[in-house]
CSV table of C-alpha atoms and ligand atoms in Angstrom, one decimal:
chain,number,residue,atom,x,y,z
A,1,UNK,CA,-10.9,13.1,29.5
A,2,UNK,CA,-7.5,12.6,31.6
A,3,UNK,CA,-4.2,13.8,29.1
A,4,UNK,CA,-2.5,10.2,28.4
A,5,UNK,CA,1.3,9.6,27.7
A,6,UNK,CA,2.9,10.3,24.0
A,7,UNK,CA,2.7,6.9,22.2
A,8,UNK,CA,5.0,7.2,19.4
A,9,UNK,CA,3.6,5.7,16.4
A,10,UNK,CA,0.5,6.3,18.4
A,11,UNK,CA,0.9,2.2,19.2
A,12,UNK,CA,-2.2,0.7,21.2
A,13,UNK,CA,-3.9,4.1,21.1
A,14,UNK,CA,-7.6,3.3,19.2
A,15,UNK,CA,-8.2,5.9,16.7
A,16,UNK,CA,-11.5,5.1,15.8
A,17,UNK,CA,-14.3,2.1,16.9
A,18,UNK,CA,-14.8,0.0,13.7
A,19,UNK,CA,-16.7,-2.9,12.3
A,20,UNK,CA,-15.0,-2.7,9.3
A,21,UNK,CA,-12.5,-5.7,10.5
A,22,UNK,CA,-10.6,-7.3,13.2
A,23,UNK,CA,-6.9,-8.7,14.0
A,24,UNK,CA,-6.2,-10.8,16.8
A,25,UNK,CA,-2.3,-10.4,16.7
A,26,UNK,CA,-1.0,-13.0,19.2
A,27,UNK,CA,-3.1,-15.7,17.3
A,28,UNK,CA,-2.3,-14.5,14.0
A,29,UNK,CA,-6.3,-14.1,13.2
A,30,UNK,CA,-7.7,-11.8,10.9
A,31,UNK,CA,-11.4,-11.4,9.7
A,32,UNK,CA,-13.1,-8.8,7.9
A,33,UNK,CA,-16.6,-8.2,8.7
A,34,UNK,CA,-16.5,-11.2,11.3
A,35,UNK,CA,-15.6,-13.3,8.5
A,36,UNK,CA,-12.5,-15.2,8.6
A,37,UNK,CA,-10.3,-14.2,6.0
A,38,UNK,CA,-9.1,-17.9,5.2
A,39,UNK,CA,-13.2,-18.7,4.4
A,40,UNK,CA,-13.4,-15.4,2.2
A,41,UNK,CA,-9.8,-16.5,0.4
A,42,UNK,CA,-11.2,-20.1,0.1
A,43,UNK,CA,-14.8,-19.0,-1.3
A,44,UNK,CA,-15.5,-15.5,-2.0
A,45,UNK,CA,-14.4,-13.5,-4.9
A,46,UNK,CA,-12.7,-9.9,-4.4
A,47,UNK,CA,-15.8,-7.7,-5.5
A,48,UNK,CA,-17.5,-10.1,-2.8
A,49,UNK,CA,-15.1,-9.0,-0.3
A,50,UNK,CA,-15.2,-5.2,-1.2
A,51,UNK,CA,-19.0,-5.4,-1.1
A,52,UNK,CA,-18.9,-6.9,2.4
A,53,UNK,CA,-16.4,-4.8,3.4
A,54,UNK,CA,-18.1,-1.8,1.9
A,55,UNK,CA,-21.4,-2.5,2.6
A,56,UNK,CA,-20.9,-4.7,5.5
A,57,UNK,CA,-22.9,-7.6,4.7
A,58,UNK,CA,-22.8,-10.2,1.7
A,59,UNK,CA,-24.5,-9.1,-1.5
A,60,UNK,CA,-26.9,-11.2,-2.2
A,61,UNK,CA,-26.7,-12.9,-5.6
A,62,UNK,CA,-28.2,-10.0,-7.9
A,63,UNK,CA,-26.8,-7.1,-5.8
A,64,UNK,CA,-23.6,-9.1,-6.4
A,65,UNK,CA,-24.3,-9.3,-10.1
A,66,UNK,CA,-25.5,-5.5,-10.6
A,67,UNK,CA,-22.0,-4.5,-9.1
A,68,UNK,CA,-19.8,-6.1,-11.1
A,69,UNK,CA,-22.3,-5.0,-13.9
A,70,UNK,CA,-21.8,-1.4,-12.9
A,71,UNK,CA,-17.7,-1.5,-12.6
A,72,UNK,CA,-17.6,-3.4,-15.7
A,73,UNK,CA,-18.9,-0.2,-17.2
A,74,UNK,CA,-17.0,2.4,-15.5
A,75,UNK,CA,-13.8,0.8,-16.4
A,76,UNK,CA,-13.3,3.2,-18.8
A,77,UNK,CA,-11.1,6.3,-18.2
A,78,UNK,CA,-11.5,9.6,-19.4
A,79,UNK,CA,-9.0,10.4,-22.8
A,80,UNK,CA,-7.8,13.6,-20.6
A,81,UNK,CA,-6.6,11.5,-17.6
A,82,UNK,CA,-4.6,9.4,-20.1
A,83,UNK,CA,-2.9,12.7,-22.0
A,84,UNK,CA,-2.3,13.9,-18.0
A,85,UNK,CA,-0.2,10.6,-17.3
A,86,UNK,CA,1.5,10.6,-20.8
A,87,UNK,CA,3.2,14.5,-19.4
A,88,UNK,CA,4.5,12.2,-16.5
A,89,UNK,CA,8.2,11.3,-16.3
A,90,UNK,CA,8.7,7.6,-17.8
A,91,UNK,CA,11.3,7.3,-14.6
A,92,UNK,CA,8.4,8.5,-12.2
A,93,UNK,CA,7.6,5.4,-9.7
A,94,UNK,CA,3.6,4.0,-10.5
A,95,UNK,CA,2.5,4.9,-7.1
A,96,UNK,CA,3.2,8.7,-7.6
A,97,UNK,CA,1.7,8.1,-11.1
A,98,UNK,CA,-1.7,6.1,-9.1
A,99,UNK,CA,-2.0,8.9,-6.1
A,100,UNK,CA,-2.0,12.0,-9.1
A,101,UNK,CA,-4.5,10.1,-11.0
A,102,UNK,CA,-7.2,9.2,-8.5
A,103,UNK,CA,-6.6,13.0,-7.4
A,104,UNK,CA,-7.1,13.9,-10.9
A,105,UNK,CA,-10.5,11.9,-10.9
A,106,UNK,CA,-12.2,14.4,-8.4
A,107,UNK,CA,-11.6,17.0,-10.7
A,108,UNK,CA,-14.0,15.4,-13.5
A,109,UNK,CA,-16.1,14.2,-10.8
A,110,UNK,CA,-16.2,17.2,-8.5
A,111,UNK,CA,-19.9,17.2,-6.8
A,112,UNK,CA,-20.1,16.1,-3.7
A,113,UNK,CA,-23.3,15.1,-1.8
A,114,UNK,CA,-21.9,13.0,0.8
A,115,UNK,CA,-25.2,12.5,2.2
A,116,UNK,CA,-26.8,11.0,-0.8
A,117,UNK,CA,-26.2,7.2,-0.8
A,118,UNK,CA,-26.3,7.3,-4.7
A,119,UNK,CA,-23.3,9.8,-4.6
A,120,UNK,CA,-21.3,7.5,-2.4
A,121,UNK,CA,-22.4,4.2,-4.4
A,122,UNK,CA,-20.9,6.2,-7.8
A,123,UNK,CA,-17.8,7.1,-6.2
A,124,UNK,CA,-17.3,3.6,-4.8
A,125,UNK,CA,-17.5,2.2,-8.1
A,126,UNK,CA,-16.0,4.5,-10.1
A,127,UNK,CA,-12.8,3.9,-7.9
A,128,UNK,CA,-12.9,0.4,-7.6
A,129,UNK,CA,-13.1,0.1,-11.6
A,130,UNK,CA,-11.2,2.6,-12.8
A,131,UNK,CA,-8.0,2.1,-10.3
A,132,UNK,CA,-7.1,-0.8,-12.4
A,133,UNK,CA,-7.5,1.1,-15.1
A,134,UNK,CA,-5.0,3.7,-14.2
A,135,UNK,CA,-2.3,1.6,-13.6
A,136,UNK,CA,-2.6,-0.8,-16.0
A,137,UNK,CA,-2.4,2.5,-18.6
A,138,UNK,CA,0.6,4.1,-16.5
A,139,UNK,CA,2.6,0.8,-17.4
A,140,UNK,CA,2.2,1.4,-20.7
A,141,UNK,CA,2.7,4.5,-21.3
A,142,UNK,CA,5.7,4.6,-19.9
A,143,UNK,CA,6.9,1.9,-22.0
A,144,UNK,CA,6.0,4.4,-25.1
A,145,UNK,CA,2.8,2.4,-25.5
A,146,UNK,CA,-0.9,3.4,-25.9
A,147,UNK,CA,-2.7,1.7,-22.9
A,148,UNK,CA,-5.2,-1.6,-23.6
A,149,UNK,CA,-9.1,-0.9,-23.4
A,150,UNK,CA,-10.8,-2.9,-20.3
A,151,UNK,CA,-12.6,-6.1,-21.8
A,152,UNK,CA,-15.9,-6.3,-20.7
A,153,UNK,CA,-16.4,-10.1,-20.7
A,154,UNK,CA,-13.6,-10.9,-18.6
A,155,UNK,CA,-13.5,-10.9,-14.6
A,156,UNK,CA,-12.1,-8.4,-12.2
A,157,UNK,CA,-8.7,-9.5,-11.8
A,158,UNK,CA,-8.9,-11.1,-15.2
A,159,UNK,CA,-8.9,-7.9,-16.9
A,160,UNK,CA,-6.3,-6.4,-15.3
A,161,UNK,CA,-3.9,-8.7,-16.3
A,162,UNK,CA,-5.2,-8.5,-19.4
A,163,UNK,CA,-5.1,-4.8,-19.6
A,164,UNK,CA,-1.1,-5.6,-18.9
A,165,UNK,CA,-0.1,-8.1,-20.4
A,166,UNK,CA,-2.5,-7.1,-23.5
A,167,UNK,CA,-3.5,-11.2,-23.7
A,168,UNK,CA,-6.1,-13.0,-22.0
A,169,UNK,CA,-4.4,-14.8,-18.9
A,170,UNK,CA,-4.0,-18.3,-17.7
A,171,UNK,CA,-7.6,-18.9,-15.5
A,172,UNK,CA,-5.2,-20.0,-12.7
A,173,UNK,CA,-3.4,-16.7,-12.7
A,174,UNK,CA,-6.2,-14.5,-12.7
A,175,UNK,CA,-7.8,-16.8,-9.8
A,176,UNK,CA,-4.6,-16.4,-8.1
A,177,UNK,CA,-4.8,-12.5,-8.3
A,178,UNK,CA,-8.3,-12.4,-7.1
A,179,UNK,CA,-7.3,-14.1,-3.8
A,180,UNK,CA,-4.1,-11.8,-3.0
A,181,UNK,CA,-6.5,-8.5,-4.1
A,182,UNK,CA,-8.9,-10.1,-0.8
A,183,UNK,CA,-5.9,-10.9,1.1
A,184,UNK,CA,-4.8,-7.0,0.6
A,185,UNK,CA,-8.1,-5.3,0.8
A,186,UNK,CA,-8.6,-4.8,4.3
A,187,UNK,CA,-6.6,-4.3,7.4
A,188,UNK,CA,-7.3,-2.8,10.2
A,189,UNK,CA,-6.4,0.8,11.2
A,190,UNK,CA,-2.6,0.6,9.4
A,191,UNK,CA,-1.0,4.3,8.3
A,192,UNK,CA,-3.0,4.3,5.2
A,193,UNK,CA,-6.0,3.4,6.4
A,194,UNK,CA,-5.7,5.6,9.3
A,195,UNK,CA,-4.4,8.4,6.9
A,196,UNK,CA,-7.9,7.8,4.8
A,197,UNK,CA,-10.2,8.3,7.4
A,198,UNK,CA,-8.5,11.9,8.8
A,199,UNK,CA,-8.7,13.3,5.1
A,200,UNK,CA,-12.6,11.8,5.2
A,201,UNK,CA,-12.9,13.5,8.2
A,202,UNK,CA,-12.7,17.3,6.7
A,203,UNK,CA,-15.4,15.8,4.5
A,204,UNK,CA,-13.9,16.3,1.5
A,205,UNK,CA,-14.4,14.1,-1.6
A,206,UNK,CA,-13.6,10.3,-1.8
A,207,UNK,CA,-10.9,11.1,-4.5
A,208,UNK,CA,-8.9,13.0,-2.4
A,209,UNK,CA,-9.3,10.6,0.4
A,210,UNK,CA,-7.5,7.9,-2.1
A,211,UNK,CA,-5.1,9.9,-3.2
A,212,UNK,CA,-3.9,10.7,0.3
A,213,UNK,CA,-4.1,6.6,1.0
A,214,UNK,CA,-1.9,5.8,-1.8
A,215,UNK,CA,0.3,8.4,-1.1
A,216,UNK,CA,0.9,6.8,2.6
A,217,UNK,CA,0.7,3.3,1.3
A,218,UNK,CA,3.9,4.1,-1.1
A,219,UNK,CA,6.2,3.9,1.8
A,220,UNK,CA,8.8,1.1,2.4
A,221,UNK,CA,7.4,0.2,6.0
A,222,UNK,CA,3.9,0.0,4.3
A,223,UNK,CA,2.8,-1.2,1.2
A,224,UNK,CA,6.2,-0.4,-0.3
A,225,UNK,CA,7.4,-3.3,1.3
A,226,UNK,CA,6.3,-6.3,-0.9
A,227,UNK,CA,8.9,-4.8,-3.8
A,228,UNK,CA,12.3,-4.0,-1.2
A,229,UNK,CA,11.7,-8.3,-0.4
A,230,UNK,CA,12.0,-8.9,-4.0
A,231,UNK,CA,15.1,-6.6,-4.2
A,232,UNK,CA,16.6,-8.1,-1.1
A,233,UNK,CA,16.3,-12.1,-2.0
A,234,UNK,CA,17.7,-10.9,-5.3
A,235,UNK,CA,20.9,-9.3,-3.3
A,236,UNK,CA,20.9,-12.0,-1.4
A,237,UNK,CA,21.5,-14.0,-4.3
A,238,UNK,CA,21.9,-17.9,-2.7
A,239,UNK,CA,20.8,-19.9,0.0
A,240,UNK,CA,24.5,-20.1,1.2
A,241,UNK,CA,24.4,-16.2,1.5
A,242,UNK,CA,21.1,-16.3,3.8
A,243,UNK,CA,23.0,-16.0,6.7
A,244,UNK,CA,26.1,-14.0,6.7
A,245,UNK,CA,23.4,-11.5,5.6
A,246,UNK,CA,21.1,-11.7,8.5
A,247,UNK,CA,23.9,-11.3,10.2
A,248,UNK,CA,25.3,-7.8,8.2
A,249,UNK,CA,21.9,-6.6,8.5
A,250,UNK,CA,21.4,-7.3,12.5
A,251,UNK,CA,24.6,-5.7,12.9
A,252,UNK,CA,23.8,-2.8,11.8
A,253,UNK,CA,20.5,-3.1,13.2
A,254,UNK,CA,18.8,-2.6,9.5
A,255,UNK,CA,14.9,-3.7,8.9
A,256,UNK,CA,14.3,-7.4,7.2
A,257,UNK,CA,12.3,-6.5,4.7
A,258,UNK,CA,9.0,-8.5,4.8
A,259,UNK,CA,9.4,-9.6,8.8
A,260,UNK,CA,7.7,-7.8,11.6
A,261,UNK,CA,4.0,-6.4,12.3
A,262,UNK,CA,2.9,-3.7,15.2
A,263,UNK,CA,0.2,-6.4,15.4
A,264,UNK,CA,0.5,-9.5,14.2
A,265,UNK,CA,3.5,-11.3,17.0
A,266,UNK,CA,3.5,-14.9,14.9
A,267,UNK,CA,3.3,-15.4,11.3
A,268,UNK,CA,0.9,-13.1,9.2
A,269,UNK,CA,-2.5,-15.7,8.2
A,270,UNK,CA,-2.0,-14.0,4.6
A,271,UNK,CA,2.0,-14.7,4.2
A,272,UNK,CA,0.8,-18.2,5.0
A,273,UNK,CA,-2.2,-18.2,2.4
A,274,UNK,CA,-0.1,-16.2,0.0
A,275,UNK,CA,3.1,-18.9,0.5
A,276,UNK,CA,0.5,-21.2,-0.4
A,277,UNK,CA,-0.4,-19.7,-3.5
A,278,UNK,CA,3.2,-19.3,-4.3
A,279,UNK,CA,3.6,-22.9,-4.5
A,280,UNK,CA,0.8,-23.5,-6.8
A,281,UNK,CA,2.1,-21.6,-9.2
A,282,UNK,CA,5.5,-22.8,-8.8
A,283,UNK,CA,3.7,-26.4,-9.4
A,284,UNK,CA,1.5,-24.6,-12.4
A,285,UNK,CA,4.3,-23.2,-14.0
A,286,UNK,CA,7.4,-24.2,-13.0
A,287,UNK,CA,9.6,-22.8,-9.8
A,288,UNK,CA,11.7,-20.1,-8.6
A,289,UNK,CA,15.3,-20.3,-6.9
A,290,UNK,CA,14.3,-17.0,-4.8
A,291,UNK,CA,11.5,-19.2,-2.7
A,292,UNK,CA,14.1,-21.2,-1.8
A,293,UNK,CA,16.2,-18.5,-0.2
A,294,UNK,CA,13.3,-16.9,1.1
A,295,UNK,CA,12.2,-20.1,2.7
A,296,UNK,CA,15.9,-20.4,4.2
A,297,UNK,CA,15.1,-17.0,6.0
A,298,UNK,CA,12.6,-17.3,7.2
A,299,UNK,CA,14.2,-20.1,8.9
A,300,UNK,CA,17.2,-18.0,10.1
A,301,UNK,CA,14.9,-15.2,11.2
A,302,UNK,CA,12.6,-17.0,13.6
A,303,UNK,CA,15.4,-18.5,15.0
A,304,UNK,CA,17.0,-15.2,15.5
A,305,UNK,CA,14.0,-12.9,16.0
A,306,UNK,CA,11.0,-15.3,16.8
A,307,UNK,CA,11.4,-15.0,20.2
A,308,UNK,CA,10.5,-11.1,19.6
A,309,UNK,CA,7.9,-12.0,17.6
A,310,UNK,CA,9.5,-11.1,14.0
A,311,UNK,CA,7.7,-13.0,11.4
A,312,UNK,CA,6.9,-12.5,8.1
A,313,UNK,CA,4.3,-10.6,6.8
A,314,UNK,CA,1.7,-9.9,4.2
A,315,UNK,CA,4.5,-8.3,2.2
A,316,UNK,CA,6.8,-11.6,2.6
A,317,UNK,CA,5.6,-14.1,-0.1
A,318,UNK,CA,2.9,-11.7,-2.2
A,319,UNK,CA,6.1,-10.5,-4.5
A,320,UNK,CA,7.1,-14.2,-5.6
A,321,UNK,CA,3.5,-14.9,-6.1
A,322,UNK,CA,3.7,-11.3,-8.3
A,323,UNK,CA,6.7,-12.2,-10.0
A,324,UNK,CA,5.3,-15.7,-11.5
A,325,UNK,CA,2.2,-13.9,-12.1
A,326,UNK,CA,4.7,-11.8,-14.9
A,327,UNK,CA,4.1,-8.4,-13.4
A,328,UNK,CA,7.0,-5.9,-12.9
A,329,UNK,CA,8.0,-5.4,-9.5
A,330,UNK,CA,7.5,-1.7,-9.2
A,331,UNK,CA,3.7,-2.5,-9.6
A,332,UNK,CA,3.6,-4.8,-6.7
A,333,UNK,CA,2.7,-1.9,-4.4
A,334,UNK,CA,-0.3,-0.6,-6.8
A,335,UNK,CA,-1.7,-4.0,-6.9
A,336,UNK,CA,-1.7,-3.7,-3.3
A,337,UNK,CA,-3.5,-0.1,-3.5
A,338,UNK,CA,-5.8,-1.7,-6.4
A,339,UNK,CA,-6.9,-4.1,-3.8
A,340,UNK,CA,-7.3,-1.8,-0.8
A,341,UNK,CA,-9.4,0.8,-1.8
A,342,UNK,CA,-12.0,-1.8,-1.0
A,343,UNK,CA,-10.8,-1.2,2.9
A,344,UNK,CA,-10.5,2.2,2.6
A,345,UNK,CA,-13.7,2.9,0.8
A,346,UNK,CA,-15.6,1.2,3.7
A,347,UNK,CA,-13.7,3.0,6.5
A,348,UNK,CA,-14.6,5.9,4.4
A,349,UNK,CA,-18.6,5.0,4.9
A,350,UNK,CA,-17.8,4.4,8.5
A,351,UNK,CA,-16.5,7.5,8.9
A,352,UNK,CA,-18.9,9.3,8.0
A,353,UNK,CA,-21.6,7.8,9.6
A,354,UNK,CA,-20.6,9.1,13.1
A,355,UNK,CA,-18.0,12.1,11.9
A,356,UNK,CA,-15.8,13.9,13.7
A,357,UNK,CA,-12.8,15.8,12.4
A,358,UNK,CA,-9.3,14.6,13.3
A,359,UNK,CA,-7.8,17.2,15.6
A,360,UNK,CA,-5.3,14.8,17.8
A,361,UNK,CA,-3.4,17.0,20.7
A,362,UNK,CA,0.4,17.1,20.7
A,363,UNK,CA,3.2,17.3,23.6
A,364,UNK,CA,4.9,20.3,23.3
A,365,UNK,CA,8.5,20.1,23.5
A,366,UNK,CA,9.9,23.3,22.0
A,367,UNK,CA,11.3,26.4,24.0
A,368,UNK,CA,9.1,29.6,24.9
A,369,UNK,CA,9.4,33.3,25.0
A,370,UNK,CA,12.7,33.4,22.7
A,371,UNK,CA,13.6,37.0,21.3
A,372,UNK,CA,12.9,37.7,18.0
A,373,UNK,CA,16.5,37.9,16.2
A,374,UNK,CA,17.2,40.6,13.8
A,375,UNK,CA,18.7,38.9,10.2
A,376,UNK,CA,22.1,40.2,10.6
A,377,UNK,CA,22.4,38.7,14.3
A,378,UNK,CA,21.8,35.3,13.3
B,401,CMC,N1,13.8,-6.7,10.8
B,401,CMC,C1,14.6,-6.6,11.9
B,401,CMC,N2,14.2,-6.0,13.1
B,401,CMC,C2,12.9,-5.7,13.1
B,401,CMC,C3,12.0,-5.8,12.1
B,401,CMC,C4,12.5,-6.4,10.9
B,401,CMC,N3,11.7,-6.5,9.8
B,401,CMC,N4,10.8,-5.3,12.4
B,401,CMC,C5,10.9,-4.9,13.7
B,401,CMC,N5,12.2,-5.1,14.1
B,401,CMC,C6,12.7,-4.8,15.4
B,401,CMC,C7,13.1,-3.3,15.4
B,401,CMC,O1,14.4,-3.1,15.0
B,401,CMC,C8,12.9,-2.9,16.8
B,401,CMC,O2,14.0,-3.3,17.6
B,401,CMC,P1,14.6,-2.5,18.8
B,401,CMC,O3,13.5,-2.6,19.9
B,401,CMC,O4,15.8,-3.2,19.2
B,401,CMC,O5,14.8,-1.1,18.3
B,401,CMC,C9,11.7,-3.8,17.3
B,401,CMC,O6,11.7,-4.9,16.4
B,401,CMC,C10,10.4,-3.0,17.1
B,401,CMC,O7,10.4,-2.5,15.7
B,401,CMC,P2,9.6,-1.2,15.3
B,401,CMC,O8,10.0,-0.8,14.0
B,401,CMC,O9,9.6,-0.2,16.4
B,401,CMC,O10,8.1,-1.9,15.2
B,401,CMC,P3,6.9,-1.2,14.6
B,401,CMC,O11,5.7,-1.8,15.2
B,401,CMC,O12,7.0,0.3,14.7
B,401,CMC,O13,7.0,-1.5,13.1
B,401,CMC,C11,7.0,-2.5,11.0
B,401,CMC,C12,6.4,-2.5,12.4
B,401,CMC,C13,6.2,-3.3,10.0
B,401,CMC,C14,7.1,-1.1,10.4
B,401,CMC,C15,8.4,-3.1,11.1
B,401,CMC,O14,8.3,-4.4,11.6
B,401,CMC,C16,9.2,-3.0,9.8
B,401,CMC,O15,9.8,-2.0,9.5
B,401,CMC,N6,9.3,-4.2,9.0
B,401,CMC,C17,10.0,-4.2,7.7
B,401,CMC,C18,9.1,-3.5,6.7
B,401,CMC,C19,7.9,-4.3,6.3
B,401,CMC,O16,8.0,-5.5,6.0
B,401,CMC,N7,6.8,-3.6,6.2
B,401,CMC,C20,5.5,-4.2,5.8
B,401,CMC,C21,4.6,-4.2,7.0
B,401,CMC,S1,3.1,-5.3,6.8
B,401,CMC,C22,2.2,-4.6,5.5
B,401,CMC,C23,1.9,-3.2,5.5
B,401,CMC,O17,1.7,-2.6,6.6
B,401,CMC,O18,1.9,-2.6,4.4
């Protein structure tokens, strides 16, 4: 193997080959499993998706059935993992509350067998049902509030908001939620998904391996994004004030929140499914003035960065859509973890189907054969 050039960002360098999905960045495609992710938005359901994702191929009918069977009943969390998130500080942000509970479940869960497919099945449902669970509880705990049992008649995204809101929801909303939790599940090799498969390379246990995910996905350039676009069209304020601050932030060459892919050089196909299911709720229940400004820049951004191939992205639209959907804005990024475990679970499989650790090389740039300098001479 010939030594390659530093790629910061390691940008176009493959770091693994994958079935898991595929993005076609120039035509704004996206399809997990070969599947297009407009059909699987149109048809499928999100434990659908995170079965095909996982598994790699639809479930049929009664495999589908026994899943959902088996997270229904491991929705449950343990009493201790609720008395470890009531010690957290009320002020702490969800995802550091999410990435110290799914670390905490590999402590009650600790044997690993990762060559037993009934070990990996458990895990993978364990995590996909009791995510939810943890940060539906975190919200209210922190509110000074004892958290809301799972319900086991009620769907996957269903019972989440329920868990919330502590009322059954509106059908449409909890349809609604199931498409963005498929939009989000899967995507690629990003810096969480990337950051997933290196910790399941040191074969260590699938807990871990989410706990390391969520803690990459927290950042503002990642999944952290989807709650800075709410804060900005808030700051923004008006349409009127759309451009005068494009303009401040080009000036001082600051990020648009929301805008720009490494991959994807046109607009995001979720931000365009997801814009879509903004405006059925704003037709279900009523609009909201920040679409308007966030249509108006999208305007003003493609005429001032389209040409560079700035559009906006999965994090663009999925906060308004949040927003109507009455959940607070600091959850937007857990919802976004809730929904890609899915991805990361099945890059998790991958991974170990073929293992290798992750032991990248690096380009040295520091000095050599310095003299070691006494305390008192420095
Ligand atoms: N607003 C203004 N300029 C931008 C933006 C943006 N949102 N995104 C990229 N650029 C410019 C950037 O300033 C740079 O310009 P120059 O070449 O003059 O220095 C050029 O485009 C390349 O940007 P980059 O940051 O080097 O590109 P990248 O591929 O490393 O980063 C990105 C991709 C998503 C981190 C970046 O577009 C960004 O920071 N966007 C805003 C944050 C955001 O919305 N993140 C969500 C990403 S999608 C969902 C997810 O991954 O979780």
């Amino acid at each position: 193997m010939t030594a390659c050039e530093f790629q910061p960002g390691l940008e176009g360098i493959p770091a693994a080959q994958s079935k898991v999905s595929f993005v076609d960045g120039q035509a704004g495609k996206l399809e997990y499993r070969g599947v297009p992710i407009e059909a699987l938005a149109e048809n499928s359901s999100f434990l659908e998706t995170a079965y095909l994702l996982i598994w790699g191929k639809f479930p049929r009918a009664d495999d589908l059935e026994i899943l959902q069977a088996e997270i229904t009943h491991h929705r449950r969390i343990k009493y201790r993992i609720r008395d470890m998130m009531k010690c957290f500080p009320e002020s702490g942000h969800p995802m550091d509350a999410l990435q110290a509970s799914a670390a905490a479940l590999g402590l009650f869960y600790s044997r690993r067998a990762l060559d037993d497919p009934s070990y990996i099945r458990g895990a993978v449902v364990r995590l996909l049902a009791k995510i939810p669970t943890m940060v539906a509880a975190f919200e209210h705990i922190r509110n000074g509030n004892d958290p809301v049992s799972p319900r086991d008649d009620l769907s996957y995204a269903a019972n989440f908001l329920y868990m919330l809101h502590e009322q059954e929801p509106d059908p449409l909303f909890a349809h609604i939620l199931d498409i963005c939790l498929i939009l989000h599940a899967e995507h690629t090799m990003n810096a969480s998904t990337f950051s997933a498969r290196v910790t399941a390379s040191t074969l260590t246990d699938p807990y871990a391996i989410i706990a390391s995910a969520v803690g990459t996905l927290a950042g503002p350039l990642h999944g952290g994004a989807n709650e800075e676009v709410i804060m900005m069209l808030d700051e923004i304020g008006t349409v009127e004030n759309v451009h005068p601050y494009l303009e401040e932030k080009l000036a001082t060459k600051s990020k648009i929140m929301g805008f720009g892919h490494r991959v994807y050089k046109v607009k995001d196909p979720r931000a365009k499914i997801l814009q879509k299911l903004a405006e059925q709720l704003f037709a279900h229940s009523g609009s909201d003035p920040a679409y308007e400004i966030a249509l108006e820049l999208e305007k003003a951004v493609a005429e001032k960065l389209g040409e560079r191939g700035i559009y906006p992205n999965v994090d663009f639209y999925s906060g308004l859509v949040y927003q109507k959907l009455g959940i607070p804005t600091d959850l937007f990024t857990p919802i976004f973890a809730i929904a890609r475990v899915a991805g990361w679970l099945a890059h998790w499989r991958e991974q170990l189907e073929t293992n290798r650790i992750y032991r990248p090389s690096q380009v040295y740039i520091g000095d050599h054969k310095l003299p070691y300098i006494p305390p008192d001479q420095r």
